[in-house]
Short mmCIF file of C-alpha atoms in Angstrom, two decimals:
data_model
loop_
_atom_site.label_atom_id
_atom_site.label_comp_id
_atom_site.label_asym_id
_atom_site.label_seq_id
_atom_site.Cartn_x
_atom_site.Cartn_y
_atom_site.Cartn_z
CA UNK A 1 -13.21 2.58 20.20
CA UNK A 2 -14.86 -0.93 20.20
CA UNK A 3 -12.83 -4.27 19.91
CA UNK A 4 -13.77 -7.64 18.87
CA UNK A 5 -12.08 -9.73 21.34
CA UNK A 6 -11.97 -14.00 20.62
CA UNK A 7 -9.15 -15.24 22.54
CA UNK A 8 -8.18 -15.30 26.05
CA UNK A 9 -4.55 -13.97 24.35
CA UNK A 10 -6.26 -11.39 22.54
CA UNK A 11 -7.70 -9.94 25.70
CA UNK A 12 -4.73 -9.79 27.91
CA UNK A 13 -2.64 -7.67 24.76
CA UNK A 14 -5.59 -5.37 24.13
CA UNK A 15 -5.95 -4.66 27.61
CA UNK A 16 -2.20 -3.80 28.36
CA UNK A 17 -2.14 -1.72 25.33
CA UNK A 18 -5.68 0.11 25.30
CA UNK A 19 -6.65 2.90 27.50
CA UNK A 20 -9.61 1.61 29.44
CA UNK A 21 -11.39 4.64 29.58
CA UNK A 22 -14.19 5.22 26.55
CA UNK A 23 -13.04 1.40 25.09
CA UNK A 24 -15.91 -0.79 23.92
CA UNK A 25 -14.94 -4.35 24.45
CA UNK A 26 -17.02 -7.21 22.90
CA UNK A 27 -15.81 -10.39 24.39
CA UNK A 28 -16.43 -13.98 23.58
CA UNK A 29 -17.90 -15.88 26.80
CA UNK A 30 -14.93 -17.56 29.26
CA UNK A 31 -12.32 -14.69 27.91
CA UNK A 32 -12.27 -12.97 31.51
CA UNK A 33 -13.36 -13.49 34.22
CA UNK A 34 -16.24 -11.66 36.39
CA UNK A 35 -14.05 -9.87 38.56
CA UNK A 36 -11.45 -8.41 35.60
CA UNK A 37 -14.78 -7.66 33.46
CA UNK A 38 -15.60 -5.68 36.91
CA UNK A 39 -12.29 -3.87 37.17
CA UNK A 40 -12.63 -3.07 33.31
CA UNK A 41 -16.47 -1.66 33.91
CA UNK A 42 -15.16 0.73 36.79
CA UNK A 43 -12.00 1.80 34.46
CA UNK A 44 -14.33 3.10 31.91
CA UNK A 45 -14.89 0.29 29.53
CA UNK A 46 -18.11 -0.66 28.45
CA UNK A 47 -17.95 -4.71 28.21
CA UNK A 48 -20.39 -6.64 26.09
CA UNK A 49 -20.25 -10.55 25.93
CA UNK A 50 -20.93 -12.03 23.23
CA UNK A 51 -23.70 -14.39 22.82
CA UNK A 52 -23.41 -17.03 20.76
CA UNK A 53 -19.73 -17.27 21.22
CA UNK A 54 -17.85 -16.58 18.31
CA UNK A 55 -15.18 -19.37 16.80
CA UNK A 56 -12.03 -17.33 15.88
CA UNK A 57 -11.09 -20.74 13.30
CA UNK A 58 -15.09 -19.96 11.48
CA UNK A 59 -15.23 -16.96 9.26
CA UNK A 60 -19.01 -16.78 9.38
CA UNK A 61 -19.54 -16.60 13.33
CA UNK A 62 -16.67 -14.43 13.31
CA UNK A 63 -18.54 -12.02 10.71
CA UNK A 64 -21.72 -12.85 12.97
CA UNK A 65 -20.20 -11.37 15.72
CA UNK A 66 -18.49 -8.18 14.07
CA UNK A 67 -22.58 -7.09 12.53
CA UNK A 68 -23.38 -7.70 16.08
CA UNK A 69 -20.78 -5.38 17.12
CA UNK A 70 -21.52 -2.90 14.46
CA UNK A 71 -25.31 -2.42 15.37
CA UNK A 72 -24.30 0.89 16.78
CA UNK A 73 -22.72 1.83 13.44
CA UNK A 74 -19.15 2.43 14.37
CA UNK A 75 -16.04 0.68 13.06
CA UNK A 76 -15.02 -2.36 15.02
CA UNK A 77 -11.49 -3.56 14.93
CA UNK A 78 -11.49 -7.61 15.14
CA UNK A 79 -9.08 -9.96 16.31
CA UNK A 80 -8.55 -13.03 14.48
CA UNK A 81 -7.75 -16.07 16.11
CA UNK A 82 -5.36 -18.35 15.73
CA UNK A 83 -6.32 -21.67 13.74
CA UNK A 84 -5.82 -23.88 16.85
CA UNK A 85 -7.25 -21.58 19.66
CA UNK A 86 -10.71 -22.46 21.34
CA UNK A 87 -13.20 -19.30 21.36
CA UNK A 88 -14.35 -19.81 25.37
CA UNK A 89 -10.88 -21.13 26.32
CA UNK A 90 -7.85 -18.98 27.82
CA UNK A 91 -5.04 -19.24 25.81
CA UNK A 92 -1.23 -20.82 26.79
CA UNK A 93 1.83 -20.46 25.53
CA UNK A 94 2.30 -24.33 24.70
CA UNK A 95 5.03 -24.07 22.04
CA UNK A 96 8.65 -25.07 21.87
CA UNK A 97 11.33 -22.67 21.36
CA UNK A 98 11.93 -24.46 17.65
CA UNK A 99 7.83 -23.95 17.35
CA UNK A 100 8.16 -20.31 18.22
CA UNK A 101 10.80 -19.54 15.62
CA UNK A 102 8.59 -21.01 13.05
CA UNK A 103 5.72 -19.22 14.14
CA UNK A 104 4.82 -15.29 14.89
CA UNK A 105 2.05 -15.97 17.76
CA UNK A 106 1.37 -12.23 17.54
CA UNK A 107 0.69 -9.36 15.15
CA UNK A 108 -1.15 -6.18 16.96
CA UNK A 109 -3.35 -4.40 15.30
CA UNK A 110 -4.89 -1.27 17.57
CA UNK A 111 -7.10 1.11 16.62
CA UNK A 112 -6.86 4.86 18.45
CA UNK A 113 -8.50 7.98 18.25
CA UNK A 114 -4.99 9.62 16.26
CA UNK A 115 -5.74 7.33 13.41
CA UNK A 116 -3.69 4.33 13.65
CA UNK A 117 -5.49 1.85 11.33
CA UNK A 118 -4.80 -1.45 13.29
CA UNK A 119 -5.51 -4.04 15.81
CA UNK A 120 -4.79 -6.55 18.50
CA UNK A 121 -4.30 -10.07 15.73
CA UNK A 122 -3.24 -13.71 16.80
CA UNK A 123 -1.92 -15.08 13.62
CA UNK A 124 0.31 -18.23 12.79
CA UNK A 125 2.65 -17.75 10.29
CA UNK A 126 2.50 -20.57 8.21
CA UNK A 127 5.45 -22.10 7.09
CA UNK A 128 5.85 -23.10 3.41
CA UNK A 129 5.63 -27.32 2.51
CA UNK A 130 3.04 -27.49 5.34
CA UNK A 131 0.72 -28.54 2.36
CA UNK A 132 -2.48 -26.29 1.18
CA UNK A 133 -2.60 -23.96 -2.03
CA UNK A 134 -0.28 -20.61 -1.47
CA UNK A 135 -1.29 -17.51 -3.64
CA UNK A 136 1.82 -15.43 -4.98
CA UNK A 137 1.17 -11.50 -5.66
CA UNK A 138 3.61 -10.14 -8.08
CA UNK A 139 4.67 -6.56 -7.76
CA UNK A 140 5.11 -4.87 -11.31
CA UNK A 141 8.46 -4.75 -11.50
CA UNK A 142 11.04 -2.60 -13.62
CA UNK A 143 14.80 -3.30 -15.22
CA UNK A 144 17.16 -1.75 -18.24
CA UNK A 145 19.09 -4.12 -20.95
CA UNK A 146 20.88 -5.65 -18.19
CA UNK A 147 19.40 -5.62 -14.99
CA UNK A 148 15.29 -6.34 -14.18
CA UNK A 149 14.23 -5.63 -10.54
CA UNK A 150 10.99 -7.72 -9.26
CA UNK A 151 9.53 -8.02 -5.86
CA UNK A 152 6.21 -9.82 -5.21
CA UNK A 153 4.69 -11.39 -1.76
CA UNK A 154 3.69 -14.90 -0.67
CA UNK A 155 0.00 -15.11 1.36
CA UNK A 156 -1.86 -18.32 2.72
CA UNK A 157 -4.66 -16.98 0.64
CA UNK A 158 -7.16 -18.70 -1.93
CA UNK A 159 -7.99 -15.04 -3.63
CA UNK A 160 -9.11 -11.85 -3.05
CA UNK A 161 -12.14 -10.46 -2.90
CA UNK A 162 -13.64 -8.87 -6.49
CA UNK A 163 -15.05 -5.25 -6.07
CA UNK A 164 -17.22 -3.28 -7.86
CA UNK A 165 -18.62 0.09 -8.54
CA UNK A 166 -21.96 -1.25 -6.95
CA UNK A 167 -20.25 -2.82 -3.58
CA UNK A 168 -21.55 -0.93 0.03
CA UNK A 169 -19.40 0.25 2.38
CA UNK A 170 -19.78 -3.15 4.70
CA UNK A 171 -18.84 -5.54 1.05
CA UNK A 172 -15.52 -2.57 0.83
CA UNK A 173 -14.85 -2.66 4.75
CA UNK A 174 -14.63 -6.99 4.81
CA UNK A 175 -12.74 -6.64 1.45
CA UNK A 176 -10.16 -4.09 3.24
CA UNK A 177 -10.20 -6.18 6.19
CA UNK A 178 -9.15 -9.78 4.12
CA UNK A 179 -6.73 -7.46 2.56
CA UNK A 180 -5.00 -5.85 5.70
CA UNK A 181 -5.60 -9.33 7.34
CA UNK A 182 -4.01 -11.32 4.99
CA UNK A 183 -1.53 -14.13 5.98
CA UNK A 184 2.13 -14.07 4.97
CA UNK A 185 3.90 -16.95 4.63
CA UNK A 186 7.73 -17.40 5.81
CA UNK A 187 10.48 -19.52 4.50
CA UNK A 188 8.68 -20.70 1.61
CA UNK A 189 11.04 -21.29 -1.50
CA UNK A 190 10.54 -18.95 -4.42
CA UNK A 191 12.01 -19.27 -7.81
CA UNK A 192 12.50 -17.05 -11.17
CA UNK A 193 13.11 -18.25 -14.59
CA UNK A 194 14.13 -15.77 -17.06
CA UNK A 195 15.96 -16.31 -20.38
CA UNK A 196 16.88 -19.81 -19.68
CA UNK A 197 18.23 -18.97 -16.05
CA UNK A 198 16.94 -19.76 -12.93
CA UNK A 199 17.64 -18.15 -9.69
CA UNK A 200 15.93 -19.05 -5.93
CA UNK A 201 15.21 -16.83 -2.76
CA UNK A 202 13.01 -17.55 0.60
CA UNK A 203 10.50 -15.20 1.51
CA UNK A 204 11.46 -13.12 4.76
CA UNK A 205 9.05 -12.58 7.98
CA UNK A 206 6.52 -10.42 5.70
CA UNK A 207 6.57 -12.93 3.09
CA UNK A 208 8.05 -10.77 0.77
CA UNK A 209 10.70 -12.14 -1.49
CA UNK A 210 12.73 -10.07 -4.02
CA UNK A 211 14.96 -10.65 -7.17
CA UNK A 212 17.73 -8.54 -8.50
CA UNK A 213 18.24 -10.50 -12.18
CA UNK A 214 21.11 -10.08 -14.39
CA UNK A 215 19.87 -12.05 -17.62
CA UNK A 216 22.32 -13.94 -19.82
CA UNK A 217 22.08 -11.92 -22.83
CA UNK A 218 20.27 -8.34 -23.70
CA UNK A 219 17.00 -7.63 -22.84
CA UNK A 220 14.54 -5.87 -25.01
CA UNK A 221 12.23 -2.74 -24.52
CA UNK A 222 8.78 -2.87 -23.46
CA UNK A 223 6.92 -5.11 -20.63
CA UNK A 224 8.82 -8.55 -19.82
CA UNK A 225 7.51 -11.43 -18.41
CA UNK A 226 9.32 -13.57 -15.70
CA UNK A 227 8.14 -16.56 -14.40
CA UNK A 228 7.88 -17.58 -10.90
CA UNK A 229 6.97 -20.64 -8.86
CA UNK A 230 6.86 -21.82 -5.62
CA UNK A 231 8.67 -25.62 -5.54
CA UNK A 232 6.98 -26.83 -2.29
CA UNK A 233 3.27 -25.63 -2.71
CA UNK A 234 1.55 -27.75 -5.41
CA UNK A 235 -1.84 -26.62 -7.20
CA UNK A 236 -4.19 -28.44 -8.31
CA UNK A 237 -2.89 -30.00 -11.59
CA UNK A 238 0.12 -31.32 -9.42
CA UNK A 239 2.62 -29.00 -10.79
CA UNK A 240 4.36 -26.18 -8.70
CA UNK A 241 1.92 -22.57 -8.15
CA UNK A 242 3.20 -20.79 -10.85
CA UNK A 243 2.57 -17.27 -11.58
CA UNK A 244 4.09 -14.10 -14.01
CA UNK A 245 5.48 -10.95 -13.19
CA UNK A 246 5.74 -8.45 -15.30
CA UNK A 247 8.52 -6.06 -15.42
CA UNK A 248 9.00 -2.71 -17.76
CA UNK A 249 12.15 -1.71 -19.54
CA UNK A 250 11.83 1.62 -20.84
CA UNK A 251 11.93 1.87 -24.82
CA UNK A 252 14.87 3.87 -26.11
CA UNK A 253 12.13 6.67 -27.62
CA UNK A 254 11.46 8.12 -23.78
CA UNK A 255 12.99 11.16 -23.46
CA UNK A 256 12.50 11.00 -19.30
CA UNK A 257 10.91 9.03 -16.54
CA UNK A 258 8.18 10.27 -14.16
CA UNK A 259 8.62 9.52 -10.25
CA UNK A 260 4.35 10.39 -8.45
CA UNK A 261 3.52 10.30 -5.43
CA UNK A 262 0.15 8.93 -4.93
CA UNK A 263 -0.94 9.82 -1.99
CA UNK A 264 -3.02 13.36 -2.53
CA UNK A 265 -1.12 13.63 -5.50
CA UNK A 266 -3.16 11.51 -7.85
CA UNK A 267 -5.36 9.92 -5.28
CA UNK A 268 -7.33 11.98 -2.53
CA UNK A 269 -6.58 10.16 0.50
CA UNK A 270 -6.30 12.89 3.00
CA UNK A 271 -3.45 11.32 4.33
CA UNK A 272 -2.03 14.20 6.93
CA UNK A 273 -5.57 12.60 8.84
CA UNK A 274 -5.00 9.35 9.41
CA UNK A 275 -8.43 8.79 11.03
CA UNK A 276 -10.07 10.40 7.56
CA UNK A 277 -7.45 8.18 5.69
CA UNK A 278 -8.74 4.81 7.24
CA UNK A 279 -12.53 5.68 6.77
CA UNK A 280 -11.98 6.63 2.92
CA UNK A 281 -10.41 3.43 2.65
CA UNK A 282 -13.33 1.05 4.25
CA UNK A 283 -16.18 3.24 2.77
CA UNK A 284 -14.75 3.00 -0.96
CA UNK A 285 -13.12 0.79 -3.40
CA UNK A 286 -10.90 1.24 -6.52
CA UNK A 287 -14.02 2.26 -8.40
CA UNK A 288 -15.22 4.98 -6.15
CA UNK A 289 -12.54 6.45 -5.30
CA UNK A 290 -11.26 9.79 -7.77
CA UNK A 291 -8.50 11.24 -8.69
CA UNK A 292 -7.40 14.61 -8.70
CA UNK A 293 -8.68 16.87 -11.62
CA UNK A 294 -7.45 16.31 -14.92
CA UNK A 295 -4.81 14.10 -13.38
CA UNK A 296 -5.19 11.44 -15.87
CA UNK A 297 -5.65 13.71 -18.74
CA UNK A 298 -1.75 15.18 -17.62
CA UNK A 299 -0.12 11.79 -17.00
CA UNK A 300 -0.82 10.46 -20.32
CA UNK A 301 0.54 13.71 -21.60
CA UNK A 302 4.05 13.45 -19.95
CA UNK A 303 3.87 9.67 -21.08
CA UNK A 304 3.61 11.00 -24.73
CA UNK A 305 5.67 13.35 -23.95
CA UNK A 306 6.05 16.59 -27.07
CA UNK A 307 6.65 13.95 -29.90
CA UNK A 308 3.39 12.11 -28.91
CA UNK A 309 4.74 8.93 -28.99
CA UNK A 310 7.62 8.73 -26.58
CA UNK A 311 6.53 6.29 -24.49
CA UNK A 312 8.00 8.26 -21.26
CA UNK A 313 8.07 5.48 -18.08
CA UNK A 314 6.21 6.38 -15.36
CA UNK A 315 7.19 5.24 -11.54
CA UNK A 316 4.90 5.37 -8.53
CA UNK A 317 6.11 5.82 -5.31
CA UNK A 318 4.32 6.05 -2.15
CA UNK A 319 3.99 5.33 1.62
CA UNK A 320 0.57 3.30 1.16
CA UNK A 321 1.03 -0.64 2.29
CA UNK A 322 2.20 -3.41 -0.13
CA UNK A 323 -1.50 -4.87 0.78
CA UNK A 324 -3.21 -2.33 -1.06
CA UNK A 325 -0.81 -2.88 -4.30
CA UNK A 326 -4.08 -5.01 -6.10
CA UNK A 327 -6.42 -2.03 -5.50
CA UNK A 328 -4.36 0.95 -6.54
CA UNK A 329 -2.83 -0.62 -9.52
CA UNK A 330 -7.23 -1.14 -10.65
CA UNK A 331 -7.52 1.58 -9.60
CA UNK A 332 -4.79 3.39 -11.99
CA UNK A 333 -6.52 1.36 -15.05
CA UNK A 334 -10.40 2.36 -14.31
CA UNK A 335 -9.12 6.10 -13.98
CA UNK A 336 -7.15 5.84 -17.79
CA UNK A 337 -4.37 6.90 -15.81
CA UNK A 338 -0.76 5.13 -16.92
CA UNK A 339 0.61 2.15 -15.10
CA UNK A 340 3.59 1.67 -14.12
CA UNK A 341 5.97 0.02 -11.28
CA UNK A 342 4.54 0.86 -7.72
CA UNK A 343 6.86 0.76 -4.61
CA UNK A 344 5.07 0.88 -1.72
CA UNK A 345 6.15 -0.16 1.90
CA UNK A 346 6.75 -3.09 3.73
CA UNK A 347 4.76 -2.33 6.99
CA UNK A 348 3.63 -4.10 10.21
CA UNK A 349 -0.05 -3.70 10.72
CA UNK A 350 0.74 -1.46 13.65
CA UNK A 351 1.94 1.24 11.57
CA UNK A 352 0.08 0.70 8.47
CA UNK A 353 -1.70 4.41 8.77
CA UNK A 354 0.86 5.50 11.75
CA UNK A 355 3.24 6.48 8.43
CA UNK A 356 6.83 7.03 10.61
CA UNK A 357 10.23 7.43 8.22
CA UNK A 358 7.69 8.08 5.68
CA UNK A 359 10.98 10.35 4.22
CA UNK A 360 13.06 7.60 4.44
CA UNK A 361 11.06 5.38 2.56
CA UNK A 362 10.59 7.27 -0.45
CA UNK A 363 13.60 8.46 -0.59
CA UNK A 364 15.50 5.48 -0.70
CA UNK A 365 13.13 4.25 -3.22
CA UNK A 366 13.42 6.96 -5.80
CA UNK A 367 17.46 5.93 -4.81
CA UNK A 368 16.86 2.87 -6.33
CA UNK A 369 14.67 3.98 -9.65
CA UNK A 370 18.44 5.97 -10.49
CA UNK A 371 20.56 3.72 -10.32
CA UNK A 372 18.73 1.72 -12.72
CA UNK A 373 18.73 4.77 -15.16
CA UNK A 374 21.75 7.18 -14.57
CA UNK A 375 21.39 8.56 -17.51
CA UNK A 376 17.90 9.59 -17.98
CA UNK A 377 16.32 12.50 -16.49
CA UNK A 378 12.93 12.71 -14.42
CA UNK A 379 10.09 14.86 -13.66
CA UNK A 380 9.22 14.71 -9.85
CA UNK A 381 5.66 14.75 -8.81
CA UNK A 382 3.95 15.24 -5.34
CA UNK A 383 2.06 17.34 -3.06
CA UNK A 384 2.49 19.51 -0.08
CA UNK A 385 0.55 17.85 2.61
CA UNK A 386 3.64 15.92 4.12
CA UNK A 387 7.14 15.94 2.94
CA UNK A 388 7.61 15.45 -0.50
CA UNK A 389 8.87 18.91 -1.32
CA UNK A 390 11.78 17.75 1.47
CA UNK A 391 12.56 14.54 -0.58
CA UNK A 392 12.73 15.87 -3.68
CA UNK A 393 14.76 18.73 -2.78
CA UNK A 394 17.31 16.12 -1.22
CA UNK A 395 17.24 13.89 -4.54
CA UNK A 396 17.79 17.16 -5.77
CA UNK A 397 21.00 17.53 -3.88
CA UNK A 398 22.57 14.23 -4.39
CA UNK A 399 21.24 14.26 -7.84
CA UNK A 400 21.79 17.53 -9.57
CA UNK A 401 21.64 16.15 -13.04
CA UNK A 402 19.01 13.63 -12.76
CA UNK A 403 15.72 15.77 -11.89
CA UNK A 404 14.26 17.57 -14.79
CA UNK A 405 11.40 19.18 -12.52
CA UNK A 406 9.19 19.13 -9.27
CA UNK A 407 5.93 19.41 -9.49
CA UNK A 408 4.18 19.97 -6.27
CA UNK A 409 0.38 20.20 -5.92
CA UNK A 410 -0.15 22.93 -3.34
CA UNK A 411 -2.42 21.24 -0.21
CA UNK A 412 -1.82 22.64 2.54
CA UNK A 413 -2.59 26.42 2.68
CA UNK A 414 -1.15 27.05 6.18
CA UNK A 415 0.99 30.18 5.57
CA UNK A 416 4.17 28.37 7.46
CA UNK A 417 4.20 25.50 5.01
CA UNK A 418 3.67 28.46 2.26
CA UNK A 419 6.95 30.17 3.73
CA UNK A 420 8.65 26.64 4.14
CA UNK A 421 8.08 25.83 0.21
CA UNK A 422 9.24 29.22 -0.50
CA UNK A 423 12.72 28.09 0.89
CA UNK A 424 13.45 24.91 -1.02
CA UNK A 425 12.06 26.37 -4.43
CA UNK A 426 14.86 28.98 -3.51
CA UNK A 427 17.18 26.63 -2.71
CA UNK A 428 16.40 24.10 -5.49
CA UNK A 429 16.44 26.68 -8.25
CA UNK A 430 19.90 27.82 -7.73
CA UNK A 431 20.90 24.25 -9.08
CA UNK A 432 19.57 24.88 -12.75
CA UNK A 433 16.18 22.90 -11.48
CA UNK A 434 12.57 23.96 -10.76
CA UNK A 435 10.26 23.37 -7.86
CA UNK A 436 6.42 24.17 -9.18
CA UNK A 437 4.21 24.87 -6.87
CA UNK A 438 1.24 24.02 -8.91
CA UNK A 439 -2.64 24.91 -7.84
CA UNK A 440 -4.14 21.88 -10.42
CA UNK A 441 -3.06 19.97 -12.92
CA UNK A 442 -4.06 22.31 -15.73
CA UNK A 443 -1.59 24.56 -14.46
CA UNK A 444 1.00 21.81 -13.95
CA UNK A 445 0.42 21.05 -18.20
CA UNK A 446 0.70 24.46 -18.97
CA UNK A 447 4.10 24.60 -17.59
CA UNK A 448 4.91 21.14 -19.13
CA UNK A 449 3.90 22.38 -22.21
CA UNK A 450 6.20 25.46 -22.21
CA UNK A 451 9.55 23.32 -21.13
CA UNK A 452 8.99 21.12 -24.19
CA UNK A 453 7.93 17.99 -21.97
CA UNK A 454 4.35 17.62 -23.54
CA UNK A 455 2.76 18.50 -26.71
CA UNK A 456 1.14 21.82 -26.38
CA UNK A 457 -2.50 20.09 -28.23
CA UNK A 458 -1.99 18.11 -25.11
CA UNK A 459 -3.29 20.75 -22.77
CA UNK A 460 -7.22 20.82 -23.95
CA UNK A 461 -7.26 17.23 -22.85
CA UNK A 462 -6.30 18.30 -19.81
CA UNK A 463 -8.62 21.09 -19.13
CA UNK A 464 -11.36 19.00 -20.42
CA UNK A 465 -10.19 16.41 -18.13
CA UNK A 466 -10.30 19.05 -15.34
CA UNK A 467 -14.12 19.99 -16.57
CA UNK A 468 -15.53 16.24 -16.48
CA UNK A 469 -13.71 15.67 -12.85
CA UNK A 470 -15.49 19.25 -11.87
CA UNK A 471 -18.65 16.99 -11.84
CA UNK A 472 -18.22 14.88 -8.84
CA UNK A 473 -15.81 15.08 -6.24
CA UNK A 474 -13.60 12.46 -4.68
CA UNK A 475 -15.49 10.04 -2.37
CA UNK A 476 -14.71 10.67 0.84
#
């Protein structure tokens, strides 16, 4: 596996972490010296230096360096420097104690053969009111007539990159990369305005913030708007970054919610591969990429619901990275498919495709879409590749009354997991609910249709949905 290495700090955490033998180390000149470069050789590593030398602080030598790296056409992970460190100069530890609280000197990112999508990164995390324009990403957030639930992110970031249909895998691998690589930003104040009332966090370590609002009088249905700005960054104009987040309250004409998965649910990711998982995401982009067959075609149905017009919310929860919130929600809108709140995960770059407590996760999520809505029932949708069936058979236990139906796209044909699902539709039937295990989403609609959830005329859109997908298959 090759590595980009800038910084005298970056070499001495790759190297206790990465197996020497079969590693591909590119190394800016003055990293290491002859002799460890020598030890490295006879480990098993094939060392490269790089020539020019690369500055970590220069995004164009550093994207010099990484082509240089990639003439062999494999992926390179890259560190990325600090904004103070010298390329061809080792690296001290020169801060404080105060400085180091301020400051997260390191964020690993490592790349291995099992699929973890990461590597060795020396990032500052800038503290908020050091001056400089801050970007704030909004999460699409969700709330009933008297509670709204928003969560959003705060990056030293001017913008992200644009894709498009046209963009090669290189343009979708550096627009992944700025993505993944993003910088949070720590302790900077955030505030909410909503109805007249104001309320203020600070964002935590991951420069996530997150507001539970309880708004002075009743709030209508539909999408609301909150504002939000950050008091110590100023933009240009002088005034406070200000941005809107939009939040859903569900009209009182749905008859149920929807909780998805996305992960090979609506979205081929191959996910139990985490390897395959990482290259799908740098070869494609949210125009590329496909969804399942006649996904789209069924999700608008349960929206509608059997009256047509019901207007049926629709919640999507998965183990995918907050970072990749911008592309799935474009995603969601080029594919016709209906938006709705994501809640994705909070994750260290170590473990953004090592997916551990992935259970845990979701299933503390979906804990938190009830309790907004204790009286509304959903329909459960997700796949067999990893443990959704689980999760929704334990939401199943602790809520009897609250799941409608499960829905789960069959995956994984190994005759265990086939025995395994067996069990829990068993087990979840004797409460009064279903477990489907569904081959496609035409067969999914058909049984929809039957248990009054969509409009039977509803099911030729989806096998015609089904037909158009049958043309091209997800990009891999």
């Amino acid at each position: 596996m090759p590595f980009l290495i800038l910084t005298r700090a970056g070499f001495d955490d790759i190297v206790a972490r990465v197996a020497p033998a079969g590693a591909v180390f590119h190394l800016n000149p003055g990293v290491a010296t002859e002799e460890e470069m020598a030890r490295l050789r006879d480990a098993g590593t094939a060392v490269h230096v790089l020539a020019p030398a690369a500055d970590p602080r220069k995004a164009q030598e550093v994207d010099y360096a990484l082509q240089m790296a990639l003439a062999a056409g494999e992926t390179v992970w890259v560190e990325r420097g600090p904004a103070k460190a010298a390329p061809a100069t080792p690296v001290k530890e020169r801060a404080s104690a105060a400085e180091a609280r301020e400051h997260q000197a390191l964020h690993q990112r490592l790349a291995r053969t099992a699929g973890v999508f990461a590597k060795s990164a020396l990032r500052t995390l800038r503290k908020g009111g050091a001056g400089g324009h801050l970007m704030v990403v909004p999460y699409l957030g969700f709330g009933n007539a008297g509670k709204l639930w928003i969560k959003g992110r705060v990056l030293d970031e001017p913008i992200f990159k644009v894709q498009a249909s046209a963009d090669s895998r290189w343009s979708n691998l550096l627009a992944l990369y700025q993505r993944l690589e993003s910088d949070q930003v720590a302790g900077e104040r955030v505030r909410a305005h909503f109805q007249g009332q104001s309320l203020e966090t600070v964002t935590d370590q991951g420069g996530y913030f997150a507001f539970e609002i309880t708004p002075a009088g009743p709030v209508g249905d539909g999408w609301q708007t909150v504002a939000l700005e950050l008091p110590d960054s100023l933009a240009d104009d002088g005034q406070p970054v200000r941005v809107h987040a939009d939040v859903m309250v569900p009209p009182r004409t749905a008859r149920f919610g929807i909780i998805s998965d996305i992960d090979d649910t609506v979205l081929w990711t191959n996910v139990t591969n985490k390897l395959n998982m990482a290259l799908m995401l740098a070869r494609s982009n949210s125009h590329t990429r496909k969804p399942f067959k006649g996904v789209a075609a069924f999700y608008r149905a349960l929206t509608q619901g059997a009256g047509g017009n019901e207007d049926n919310p629709v919640f999507y929860v998965s183990s995918s990275p907050w970072h990749l919130f911008g592309p799935l929600v474009e995603f969601l809108r080029l594919q016709g498919i209906p938006v709705g709140p994501l809640l994705l995960r909070e994750l260290g770059m170590r473990e953004v495709f090592k997916l551990t407590s992935h259970g845990n996760h979701k299933l503390g999520k979906i804990e938190l879409i009830l309790s907004f809505y204790p009286d509304m029932q959903f329909v459960l949708i997700g796949d067999s590749g990893e443990q959704d069936p689980e999760i929704y058979a334990e939401v199943v236990r602790r809520h009897p009354k609250s799941v409608r139906v499960i829905y789960i796209r069959n995956v994984n044909p190994d005759p265990a997991r086939i025995e395994a699902l067996d069990r829990l539709i068993e087990e979840v039937s004797a409460t009064g609910t279903q477990l489907i295990l569904a081959p496609d989403s035409v067969f999914a609609a058909a049984h929809a249709a039957a248990e009054g959830l969509i409009h039977i005329d509803r099911l030729a859109s989806v096998r015609s949905d089904k037909r158009e997908d049958d043309t091209s298959l997800p990009a891999v």
